[in-house]
Coordinates of C-alpha atoms in Angstrom, one line a residue:
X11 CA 7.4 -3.4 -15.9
X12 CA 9.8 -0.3 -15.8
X13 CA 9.5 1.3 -19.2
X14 CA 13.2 1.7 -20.7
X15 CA 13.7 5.3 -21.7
X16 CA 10.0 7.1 -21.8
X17 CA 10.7 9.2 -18.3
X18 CA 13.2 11.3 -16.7
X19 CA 13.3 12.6 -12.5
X20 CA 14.8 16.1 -12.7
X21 CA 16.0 18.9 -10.2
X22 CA 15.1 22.3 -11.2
X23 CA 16.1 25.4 -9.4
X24 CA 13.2 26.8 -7.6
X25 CA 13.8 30.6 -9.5
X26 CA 13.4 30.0 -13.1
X27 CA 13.7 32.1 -16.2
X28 CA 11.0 33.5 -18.0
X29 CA 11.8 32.8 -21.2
X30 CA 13.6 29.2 -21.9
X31 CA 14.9 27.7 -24.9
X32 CA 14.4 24.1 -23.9
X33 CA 11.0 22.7 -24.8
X34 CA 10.1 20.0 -22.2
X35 CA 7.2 17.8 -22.8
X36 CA 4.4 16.8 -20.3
X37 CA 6.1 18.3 -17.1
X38 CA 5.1 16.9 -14.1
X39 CA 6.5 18.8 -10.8
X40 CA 6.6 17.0 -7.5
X41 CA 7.1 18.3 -4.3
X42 CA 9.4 15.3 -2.6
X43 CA 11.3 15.0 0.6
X44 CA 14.2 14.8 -2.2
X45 CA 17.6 16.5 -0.8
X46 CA 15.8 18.3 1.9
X47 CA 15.0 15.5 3.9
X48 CA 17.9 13.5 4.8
X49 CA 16.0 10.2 5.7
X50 CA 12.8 9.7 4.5
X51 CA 12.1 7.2 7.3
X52 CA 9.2 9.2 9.4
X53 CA 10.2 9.1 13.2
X54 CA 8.1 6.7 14.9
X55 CA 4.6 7.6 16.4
X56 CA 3.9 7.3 20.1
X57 CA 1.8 4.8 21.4
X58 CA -1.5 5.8 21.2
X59 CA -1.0 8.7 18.6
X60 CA -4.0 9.4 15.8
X61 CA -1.0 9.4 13.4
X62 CA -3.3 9.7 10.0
X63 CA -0.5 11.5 8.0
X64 CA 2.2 14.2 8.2
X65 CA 2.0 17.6 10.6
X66 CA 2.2 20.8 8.8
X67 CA 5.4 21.1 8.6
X68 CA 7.1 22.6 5.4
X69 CA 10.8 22.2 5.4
X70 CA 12.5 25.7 4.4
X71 CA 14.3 24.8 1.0
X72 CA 17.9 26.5 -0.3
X73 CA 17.7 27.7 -3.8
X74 CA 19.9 25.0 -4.2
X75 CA 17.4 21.9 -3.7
X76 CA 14.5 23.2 -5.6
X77 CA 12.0 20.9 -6.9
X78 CA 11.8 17.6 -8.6
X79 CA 9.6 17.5 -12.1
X80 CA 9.2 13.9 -14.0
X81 CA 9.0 14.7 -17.6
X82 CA 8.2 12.0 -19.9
X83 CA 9.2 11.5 -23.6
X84 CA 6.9 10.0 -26.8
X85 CA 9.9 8.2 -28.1
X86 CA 13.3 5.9 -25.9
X87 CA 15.2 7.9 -29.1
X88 CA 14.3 11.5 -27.1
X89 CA 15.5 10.4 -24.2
X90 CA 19.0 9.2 -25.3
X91 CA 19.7 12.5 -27.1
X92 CA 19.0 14.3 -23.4
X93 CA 21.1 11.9 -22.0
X94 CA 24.0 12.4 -24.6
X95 CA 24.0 16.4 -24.0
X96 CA 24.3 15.5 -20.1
X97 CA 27.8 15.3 -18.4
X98 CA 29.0 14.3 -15.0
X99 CA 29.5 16.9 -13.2
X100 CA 32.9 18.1 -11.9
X101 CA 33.0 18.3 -7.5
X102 CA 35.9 20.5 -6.3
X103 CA 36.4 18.8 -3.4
X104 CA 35.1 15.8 -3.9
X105 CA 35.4 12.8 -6.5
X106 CA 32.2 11.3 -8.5
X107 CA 31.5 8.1 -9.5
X108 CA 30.4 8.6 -13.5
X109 CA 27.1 6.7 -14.2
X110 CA 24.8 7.3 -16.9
X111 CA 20.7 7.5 -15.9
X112 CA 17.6 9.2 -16.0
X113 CA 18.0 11.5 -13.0
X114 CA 19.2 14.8 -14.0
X115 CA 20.2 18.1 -12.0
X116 CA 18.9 20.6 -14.3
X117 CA 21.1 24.3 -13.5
X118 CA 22.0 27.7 -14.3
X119 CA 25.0 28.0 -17.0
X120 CA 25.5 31.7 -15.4
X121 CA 23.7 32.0 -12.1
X122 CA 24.9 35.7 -11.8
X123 CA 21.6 36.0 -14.6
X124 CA 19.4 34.5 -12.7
X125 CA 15.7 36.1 -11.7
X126 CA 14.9 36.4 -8.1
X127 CA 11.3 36.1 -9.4
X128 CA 9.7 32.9 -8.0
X129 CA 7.9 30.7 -10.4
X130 CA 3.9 30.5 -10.1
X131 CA 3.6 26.2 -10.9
X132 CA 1.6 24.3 -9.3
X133 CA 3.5 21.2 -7.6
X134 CA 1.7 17.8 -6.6
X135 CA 2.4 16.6 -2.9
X136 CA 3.7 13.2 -2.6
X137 CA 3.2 12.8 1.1
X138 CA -0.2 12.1 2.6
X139 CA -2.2 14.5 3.8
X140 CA -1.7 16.2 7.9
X141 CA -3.7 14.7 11.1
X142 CA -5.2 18.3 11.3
X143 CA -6.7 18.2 7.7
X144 CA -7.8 15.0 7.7
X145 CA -10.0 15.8 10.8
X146 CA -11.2 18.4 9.1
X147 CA -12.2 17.2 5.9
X148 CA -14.3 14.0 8.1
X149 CA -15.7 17.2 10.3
X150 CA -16.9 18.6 7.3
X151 CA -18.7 15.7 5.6
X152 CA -21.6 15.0 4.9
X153 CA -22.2 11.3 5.6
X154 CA -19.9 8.5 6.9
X155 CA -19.9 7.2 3.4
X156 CA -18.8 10.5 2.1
X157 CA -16.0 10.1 4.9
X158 CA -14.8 7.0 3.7
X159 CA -14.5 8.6 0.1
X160 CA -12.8 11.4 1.1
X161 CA -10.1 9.5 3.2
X162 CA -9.7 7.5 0.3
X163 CA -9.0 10.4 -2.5
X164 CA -6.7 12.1 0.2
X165 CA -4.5 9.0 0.7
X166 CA -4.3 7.1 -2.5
X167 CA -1.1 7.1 -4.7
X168 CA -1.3 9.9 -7.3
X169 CA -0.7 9.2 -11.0
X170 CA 2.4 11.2 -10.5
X171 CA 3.7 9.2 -7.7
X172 CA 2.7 5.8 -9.1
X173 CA 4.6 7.2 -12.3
X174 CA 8.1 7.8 -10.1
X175 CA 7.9 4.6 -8.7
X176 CA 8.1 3.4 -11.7
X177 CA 11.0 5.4 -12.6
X178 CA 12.5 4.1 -9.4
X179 CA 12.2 1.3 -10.7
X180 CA 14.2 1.7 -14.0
X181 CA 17.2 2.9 -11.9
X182 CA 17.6 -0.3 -10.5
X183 CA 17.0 -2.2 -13.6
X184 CA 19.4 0.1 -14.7
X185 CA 22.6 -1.1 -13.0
X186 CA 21.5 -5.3 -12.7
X187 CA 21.4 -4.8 -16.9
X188 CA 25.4 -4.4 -16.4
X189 CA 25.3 -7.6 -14.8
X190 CA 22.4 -9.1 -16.6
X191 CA 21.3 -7.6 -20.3
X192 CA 17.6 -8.0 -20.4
X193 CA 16.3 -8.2 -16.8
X194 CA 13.8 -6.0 -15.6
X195 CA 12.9 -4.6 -12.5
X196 CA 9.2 -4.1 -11.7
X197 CA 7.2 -2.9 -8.5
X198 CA 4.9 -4.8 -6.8
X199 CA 2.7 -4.8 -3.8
X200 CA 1.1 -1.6 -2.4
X201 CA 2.7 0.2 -5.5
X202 CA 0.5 -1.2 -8.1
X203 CA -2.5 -3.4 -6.4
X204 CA -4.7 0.6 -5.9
X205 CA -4.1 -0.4 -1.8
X206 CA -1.3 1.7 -1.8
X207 CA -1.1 5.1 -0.1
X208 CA 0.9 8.1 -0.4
X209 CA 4.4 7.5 1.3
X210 CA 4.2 3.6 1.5
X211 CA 7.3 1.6 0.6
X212 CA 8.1 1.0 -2.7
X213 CA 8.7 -2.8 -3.4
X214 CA 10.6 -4.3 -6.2
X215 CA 11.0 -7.2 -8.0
X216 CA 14.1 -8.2 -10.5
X217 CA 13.1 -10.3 -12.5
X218 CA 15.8 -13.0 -14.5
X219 CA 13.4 -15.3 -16.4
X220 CA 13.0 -13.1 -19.1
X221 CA 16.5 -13.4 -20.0
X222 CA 15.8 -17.5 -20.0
X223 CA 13.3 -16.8 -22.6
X224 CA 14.9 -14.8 -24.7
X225 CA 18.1 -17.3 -24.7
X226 CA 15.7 -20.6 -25.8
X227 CA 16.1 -20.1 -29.4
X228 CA 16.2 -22.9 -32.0
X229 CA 19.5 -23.6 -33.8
X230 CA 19.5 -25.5 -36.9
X231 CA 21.9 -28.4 -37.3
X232 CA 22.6 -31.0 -34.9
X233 CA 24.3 -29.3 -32.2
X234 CA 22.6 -26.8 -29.5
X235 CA 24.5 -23.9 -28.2
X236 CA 24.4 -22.9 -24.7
X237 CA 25.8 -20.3 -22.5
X238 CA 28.4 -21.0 -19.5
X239 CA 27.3 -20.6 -16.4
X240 CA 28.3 -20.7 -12.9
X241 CA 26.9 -23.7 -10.7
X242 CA 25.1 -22.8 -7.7
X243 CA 23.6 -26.0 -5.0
X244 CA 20.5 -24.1 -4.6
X245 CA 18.3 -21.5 -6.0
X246 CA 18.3 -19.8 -2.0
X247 CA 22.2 -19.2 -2.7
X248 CA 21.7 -17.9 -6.2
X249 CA 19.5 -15.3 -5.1
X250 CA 21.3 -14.7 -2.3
X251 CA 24.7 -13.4 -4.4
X252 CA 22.5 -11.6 -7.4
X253 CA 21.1 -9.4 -4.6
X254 CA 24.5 -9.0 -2.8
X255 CA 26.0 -8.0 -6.1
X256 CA 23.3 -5.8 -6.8
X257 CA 23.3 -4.7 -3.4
X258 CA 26.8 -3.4 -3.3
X259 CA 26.3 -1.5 -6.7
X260 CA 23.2 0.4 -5.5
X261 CA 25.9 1.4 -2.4
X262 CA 28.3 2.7 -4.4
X263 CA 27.1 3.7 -7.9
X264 CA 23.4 4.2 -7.2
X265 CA 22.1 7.7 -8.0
X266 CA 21.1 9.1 -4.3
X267 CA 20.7 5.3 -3.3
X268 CA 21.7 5.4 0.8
X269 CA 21.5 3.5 3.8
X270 CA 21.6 0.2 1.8
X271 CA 21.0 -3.1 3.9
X272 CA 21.7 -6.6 2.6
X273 CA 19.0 -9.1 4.5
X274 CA 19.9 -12.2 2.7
X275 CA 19.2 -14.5 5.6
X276 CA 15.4 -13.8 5.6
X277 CA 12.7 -16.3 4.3
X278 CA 12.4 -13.6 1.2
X279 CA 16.0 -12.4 0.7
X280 CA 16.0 -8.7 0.2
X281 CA 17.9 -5.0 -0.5
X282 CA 16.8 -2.6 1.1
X283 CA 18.0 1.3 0.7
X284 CA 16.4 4.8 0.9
X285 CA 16.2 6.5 -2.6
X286 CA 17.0 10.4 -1.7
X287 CA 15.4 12.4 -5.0
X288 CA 11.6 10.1 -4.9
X289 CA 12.1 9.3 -1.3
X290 CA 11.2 5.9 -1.4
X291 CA 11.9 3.7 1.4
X292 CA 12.8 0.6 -1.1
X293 CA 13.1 -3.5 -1.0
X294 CA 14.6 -5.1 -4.1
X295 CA 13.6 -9.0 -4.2
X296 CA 13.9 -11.5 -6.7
X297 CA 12.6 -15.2 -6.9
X298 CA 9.4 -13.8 -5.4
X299 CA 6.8 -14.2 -8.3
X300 CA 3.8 -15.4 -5.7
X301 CA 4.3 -12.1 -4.4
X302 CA 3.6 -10.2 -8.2
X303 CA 0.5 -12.4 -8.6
X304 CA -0.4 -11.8 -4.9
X305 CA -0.7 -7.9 -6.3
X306 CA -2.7 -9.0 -8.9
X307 CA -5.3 -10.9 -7.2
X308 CA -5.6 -7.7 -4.8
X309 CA -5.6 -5.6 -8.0
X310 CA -8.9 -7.2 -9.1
X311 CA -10.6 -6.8 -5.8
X312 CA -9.8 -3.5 -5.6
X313 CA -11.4 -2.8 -8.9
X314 CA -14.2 -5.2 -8.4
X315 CA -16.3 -2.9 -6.4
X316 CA -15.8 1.0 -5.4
X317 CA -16.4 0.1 -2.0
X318 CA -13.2 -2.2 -1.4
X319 CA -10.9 -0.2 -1.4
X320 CA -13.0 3.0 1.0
X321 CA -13.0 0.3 3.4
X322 CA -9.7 -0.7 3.1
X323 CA -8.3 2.3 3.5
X324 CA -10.4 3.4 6.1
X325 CA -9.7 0.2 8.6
X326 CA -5.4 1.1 7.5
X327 CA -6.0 4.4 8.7
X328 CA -8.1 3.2 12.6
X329 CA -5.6 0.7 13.0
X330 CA -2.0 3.0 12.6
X331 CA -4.5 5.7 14.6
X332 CA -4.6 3.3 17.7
X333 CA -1.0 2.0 16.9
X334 CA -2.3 -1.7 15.7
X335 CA 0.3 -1.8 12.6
X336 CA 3.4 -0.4 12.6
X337 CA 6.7 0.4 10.0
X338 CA 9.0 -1.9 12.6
X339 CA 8.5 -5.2 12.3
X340 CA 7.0 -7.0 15.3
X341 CA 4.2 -8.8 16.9
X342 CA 1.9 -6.0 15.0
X343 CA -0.8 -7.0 12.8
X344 CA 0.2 -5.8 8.6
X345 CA -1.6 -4.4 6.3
X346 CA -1.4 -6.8 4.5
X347 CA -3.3 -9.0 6.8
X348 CA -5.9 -6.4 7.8
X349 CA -6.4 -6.2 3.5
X350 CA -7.3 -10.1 3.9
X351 CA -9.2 -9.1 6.4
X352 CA -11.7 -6.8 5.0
X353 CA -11.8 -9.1 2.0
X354 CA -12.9 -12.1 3.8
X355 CA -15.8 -9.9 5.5
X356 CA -17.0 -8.8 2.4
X357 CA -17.0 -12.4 1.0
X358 CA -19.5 -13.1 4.4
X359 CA -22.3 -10.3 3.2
X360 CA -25.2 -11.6 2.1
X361 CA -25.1 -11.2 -0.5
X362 CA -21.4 -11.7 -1.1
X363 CA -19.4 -7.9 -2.2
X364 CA -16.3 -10.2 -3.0
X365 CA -15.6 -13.4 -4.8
X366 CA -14.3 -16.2 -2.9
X367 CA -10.8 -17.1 -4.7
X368 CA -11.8 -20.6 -5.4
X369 CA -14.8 -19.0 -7.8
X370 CA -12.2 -16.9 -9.3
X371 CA -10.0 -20.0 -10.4
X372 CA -13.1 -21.7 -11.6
X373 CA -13.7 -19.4 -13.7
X374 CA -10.6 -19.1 -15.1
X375 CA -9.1 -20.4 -18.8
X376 CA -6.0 -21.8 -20.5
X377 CA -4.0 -18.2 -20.6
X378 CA -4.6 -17.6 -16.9
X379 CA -3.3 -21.1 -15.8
X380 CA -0.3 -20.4 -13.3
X381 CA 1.9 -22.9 -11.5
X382 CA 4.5 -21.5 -9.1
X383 CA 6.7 -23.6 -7.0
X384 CA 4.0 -26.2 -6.7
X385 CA 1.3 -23.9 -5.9
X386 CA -1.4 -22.8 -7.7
X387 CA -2.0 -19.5 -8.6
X388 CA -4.9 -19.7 -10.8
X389 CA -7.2 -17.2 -11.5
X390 CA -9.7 -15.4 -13.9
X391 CA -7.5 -11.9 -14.9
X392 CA -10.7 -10.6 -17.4
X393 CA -12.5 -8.5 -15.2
X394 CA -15.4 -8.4 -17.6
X395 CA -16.2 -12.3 -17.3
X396 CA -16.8 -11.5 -13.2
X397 CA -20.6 -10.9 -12.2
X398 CA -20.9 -7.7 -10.2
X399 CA -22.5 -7.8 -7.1
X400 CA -26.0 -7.6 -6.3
X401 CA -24.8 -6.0 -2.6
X402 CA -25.7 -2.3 -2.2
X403 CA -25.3 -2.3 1.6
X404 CA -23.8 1.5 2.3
X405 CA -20.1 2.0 3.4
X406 CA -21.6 3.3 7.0
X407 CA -23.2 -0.3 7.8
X408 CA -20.5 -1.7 6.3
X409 CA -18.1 -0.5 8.7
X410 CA -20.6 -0.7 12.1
X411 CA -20.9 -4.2 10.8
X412 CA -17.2 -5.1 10.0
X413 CA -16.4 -3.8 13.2
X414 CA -19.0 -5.8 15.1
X415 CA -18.3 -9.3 13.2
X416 CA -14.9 -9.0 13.9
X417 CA -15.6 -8.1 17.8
X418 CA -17.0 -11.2 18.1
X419 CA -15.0 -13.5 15.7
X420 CA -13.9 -16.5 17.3
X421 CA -10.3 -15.9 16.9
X422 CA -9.4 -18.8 19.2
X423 CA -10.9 -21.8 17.2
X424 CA -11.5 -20.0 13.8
X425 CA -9.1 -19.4 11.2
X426 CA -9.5 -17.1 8.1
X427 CA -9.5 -17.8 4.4
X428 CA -10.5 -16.1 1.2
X429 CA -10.0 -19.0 -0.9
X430 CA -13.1 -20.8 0.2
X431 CA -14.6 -17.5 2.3
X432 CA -15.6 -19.3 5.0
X433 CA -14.5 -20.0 8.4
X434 CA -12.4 -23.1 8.9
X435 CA -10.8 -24.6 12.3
X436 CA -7.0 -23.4 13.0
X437 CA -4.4 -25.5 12.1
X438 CA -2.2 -24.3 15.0
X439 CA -2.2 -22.5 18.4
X440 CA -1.5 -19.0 16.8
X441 CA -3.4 -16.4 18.1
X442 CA -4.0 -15.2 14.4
X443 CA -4.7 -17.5 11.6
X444 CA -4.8 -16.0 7.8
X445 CA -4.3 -18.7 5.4
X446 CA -1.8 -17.4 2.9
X447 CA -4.2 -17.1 -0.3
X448 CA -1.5 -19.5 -2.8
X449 CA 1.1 -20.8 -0.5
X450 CA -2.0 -22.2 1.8
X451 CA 0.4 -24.0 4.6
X452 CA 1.3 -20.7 5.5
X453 CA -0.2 -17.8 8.2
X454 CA 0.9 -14.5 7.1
X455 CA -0.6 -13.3 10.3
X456 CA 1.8 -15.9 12.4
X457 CA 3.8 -13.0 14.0
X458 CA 0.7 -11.6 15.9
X459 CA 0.9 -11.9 19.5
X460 CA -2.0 -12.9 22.0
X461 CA -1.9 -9.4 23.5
X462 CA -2.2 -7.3 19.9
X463 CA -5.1 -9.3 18.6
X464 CA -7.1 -8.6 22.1
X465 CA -6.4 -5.0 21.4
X466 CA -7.3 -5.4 18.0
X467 CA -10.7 -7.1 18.9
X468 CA -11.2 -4.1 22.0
X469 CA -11.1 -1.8 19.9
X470 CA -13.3 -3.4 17.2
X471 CA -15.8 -3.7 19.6
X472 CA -16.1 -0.1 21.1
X473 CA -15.9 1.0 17.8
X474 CA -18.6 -0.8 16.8
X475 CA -20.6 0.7 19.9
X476 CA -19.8 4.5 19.1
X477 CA -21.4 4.2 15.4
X478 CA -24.2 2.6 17.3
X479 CA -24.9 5.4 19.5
X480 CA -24.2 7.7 17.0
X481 CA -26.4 6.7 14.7
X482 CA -29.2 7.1 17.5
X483 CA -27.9 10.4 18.2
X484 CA -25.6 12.2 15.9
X485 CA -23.9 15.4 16.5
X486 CA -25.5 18.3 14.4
X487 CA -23.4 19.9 11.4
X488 CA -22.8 23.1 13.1
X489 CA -21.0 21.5 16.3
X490 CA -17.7 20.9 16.2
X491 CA -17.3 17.6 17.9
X492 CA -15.7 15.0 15.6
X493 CA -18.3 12.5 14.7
X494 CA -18.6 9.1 12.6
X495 CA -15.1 8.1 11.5
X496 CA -13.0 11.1 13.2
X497 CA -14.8 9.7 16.3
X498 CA -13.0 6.4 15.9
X499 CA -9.8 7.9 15.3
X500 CA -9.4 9.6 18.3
X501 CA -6.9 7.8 20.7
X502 CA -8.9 8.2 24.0
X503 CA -10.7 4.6 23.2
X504 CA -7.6 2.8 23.5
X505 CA -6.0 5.0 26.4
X506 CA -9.1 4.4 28.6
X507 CA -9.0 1.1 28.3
X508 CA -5.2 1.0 29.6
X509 CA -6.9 3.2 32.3
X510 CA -9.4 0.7 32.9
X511 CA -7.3 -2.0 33.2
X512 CA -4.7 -0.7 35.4
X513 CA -7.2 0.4 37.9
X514 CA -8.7 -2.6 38.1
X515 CA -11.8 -2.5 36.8
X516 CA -14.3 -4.6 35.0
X517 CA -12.6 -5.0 30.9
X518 CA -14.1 -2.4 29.0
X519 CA -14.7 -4.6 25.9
X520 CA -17.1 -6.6 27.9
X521 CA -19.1 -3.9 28.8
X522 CA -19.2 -2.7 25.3
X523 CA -20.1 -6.6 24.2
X524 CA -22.7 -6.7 26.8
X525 CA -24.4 -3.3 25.1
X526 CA -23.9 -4.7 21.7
X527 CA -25.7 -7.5 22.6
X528 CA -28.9 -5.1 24.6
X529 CA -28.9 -3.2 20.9
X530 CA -29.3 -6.1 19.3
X531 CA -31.8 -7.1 21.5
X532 CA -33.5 -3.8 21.2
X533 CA -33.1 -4.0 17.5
X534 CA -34.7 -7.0 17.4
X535 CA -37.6 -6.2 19.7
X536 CA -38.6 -2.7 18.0
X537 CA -38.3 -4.6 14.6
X538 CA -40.8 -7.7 15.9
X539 CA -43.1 -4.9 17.2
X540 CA -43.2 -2.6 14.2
X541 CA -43.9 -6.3 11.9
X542 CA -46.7 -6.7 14.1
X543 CA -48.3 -3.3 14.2
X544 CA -48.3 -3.3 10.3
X545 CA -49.7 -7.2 10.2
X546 CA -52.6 -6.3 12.7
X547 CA -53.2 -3.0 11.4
X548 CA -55.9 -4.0 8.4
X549 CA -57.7 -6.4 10.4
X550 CA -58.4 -3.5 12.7

């Protein structure tokens, strides 16, 4: 829930005085695309690209643009007294539209007095980190495990950033409580579930029923008092014209709100606009509340075990490396889905990492009973009543094994599903099943194509064989040939087996299968042997 009045965005000049009478509390600077980037929407990635995160590029900034600091307030009483000293500024050319928030350009009263003496603060990056350091930082490791940890500190939301979103957030809430006192506006998704990383969209939710609740009060006497209100056939419709309403004040009185796009005719009717000071890419919804407990449920796994979310991140980061998800939307594979994914493997170990959802709703009580729509999202919320693990398989076989189960998952009779964790026969001919986890008549993986989820499966499957090789010979520390994960994210896999294909020759991936299978073998062999030597050994 955005937190009314506890936080501010500011822009501050990049020279600063010395000495300043104003006395800010818990300053927090960010270094954002703000005003220097005029859409924060990255240009798209060739095929084939190890896009991991941005190049090293640092945008030249005017005096003028400086930086962006949140600074947040004790007390909502703080804030309105800053708010009250601010005034809309006057634009000699061109008119403003007057609206009172919590985004602030902070300036000079007489720039003639201002130092040319930069400022020595330290900023915190809210973009993920560049290709070229991240293939240094796996170089440099010391284990794949200590790979997967790294790429997960590097890319994970900040507190700072999870912080802004939040005061994204209040923005919007900011303008729909014109329209509708009470309402708040909260994020949702990659956001808050800990899967999100540094530069992902920010999702939002407004939510209405508070203002229900707040209105069901008890009147004595015999007579009941109820607001008028406008008549609408359906919910759909309803939602339809909040968001249009909403969406057309976001386009013209919205704060550095831009490129604002009403899609009210999709399944999940949506806003969606690029926010210039964060740089948020942005989706407003409403009447999505599967989605918030959807968050929730992914929250738990995530803080389950410290090994969810390496491997999480890790299979995000090979699949936009070998361009298996993308920003458009198309026949790619989500995140989302590729989250479910891991989940469901780590339900398979022996013994289980994850619970199955099912277990989780067992165990659940009266205060965590939930009904939406018909379906039931039920499911324990106190992490402490959830047994940990007894798994301690390493985040290097972990990932040699995900890589291999899924390789040779039958995708074409199989479907998957994390409410029982087990496979189960697909209800239809899509190439992809993932049951939806609480609207189960649904595939959330039903845009895949034939062709993406082959590449997906290549790929798993000569990954898979270059950690086996590597773990029988690994490069040495001193060389510098990428090795373990860096290895994987290199695009020549997926390039030689276009290659491959248009010359004609025998499919890579069933050469790679056909090793897989002679390691096994070879596996299974030296293991037999070495069982017998030690079982022979005292009777000789």
């Amino acid at each position: 829930m955005a937190v009314r009045g506890v936080g501010l965005l500011t822009r501050l000049p990049l020279c600063v005085q010395r000495r300043s009478r104003v006395q800010l509390p818990i300053l927090r600077l960010l270094s954002c695309p703000g005003t220097v980037a005029a859409d924060p929407r990255r240009e798209e990635q060739p095929s084939g690209s190890a896009e991991t995160g941005s190049e090293d590029k640092t945008p030249k900034k005017r005096f003028s643009e400086g930086l962006y600091a949140v600074v947040e307030f004790c007390q909502k009483e703080s804030v309105d007294s800053l708010q009250n000293g601010a005034h809309t500024p006057s634009m000699s050319t061109e008119a403003v539209i007057p609206f009172r928030s919590r985004y602030f350009n902070l300036k000079l009263k007489n720039p003639s007095n201002q130092t040319s003496q930069q400022s020595h603060i330290q900023c915190s990056n809210q973009l993920p980190p560049s290709s070229k350091k991240i293939f240094e930082l796996l170089r440099c490791a010391e284990s794949i495990d200590d790979q997967l940890n790294s790429l997960l500190k590097e890319f994970q939301l900040t507190e700072e950033n999870t912080k802004l979103r939040y005061l994204t957030c209040s923005l919007v809430e900011d303008i729909a409580a014109a329209y509708f006192p009470d309402c708040t506006v909260r994020p949702f998704g990659s956001s808050v579930n800990t899967f999100g990383k540094l530069g992902c969209d920010l999702d939002m939710f407004l939510d209405l029923d508070e203002i229900g609740k707040l209105s069901a009060v008890k009147t004595a006497g015999n007579f009941l008092m109820e607001f008028q209100v406008k008549n609408i056939p359906s919910g759909r419709i309803a939602t339809q014209k909040i968001l249009s309403v909403i969406g057309e004040c976001l386009d013209h009185f919205g704060p550095g709100c831009v490129g604002v796009q009403k899609i009210l005719n999709a399944r999940c009717p949506l806003v969606r606009f690029s926010h210039h000071a964060s740089g948020f890419q942005c989706d407003l919804t409403t009447n999505n509340r599967i989605a918030l407990k959807s968050s929730e449920l992914l929250y738990i796994y995530g803080a389950l075990d410290s090994r969810v979310r390496a491997l999480v991140f890790t299979v995000r980061c090979w699949a936009r490396a070998h361009s298996l998800t993308s920003s458009i939307p198309g026949a790619w594979i989500t995140n989302f889905s590729l989250t479910m994914i891991v989940i469901f493997f780590l339900q398979r170990r022996s013994p289980p990492i994850l619970p199955t959802l099912d277990s989780l709703k067992n165990l659940a009580g009266a205060e965590d009973k939930c009904i939406i729509e018909g379906n039931n999202c039920t499911f324990i919320r106190d992490l402490s009543r959830i047994k940990p693990s007894g798994n301690t398989e390493t985040l290097e076989l972990l990932l040699k094994e995900f890589f291999e189960y899924f390789g040779n998952f039958a995708f074409n009779k199989n479907s998957i599903n994390i409410r029982q964790g087990k496979e189960q026969n697909k209800p239809d001919s899509s190439p992809l099943h993932i049951q939806n986890p609480f609207e189960t008549s649904l595939n959330i993986s039903k845009n895949v194509s034939q062709s993406q989820l082959q590449k997906f499966v290549d790929l798993a499957r000569e990954s898979a064989w270059i950690l086996q090789q590597e773990g029988q010979d690994r490069p040495s520390p001193s060389s510098n040939q990428p090795w373990g994960l860096a290895a994987l994210l290199l695009p020549s896999i997926a390039n030689g087996m276009a290659l491959a294909r248009k010359k004609g020759k025998k499919p890579i991936n069933e050469t790679v299968k056909n090793l897989l299978e002679s390691i096994k073998s070879n596996s299974a062999e030296n293991s037999t042997n070495t069982h017998r030597k030690r079982t022979t050994s005292p009777q000789t």
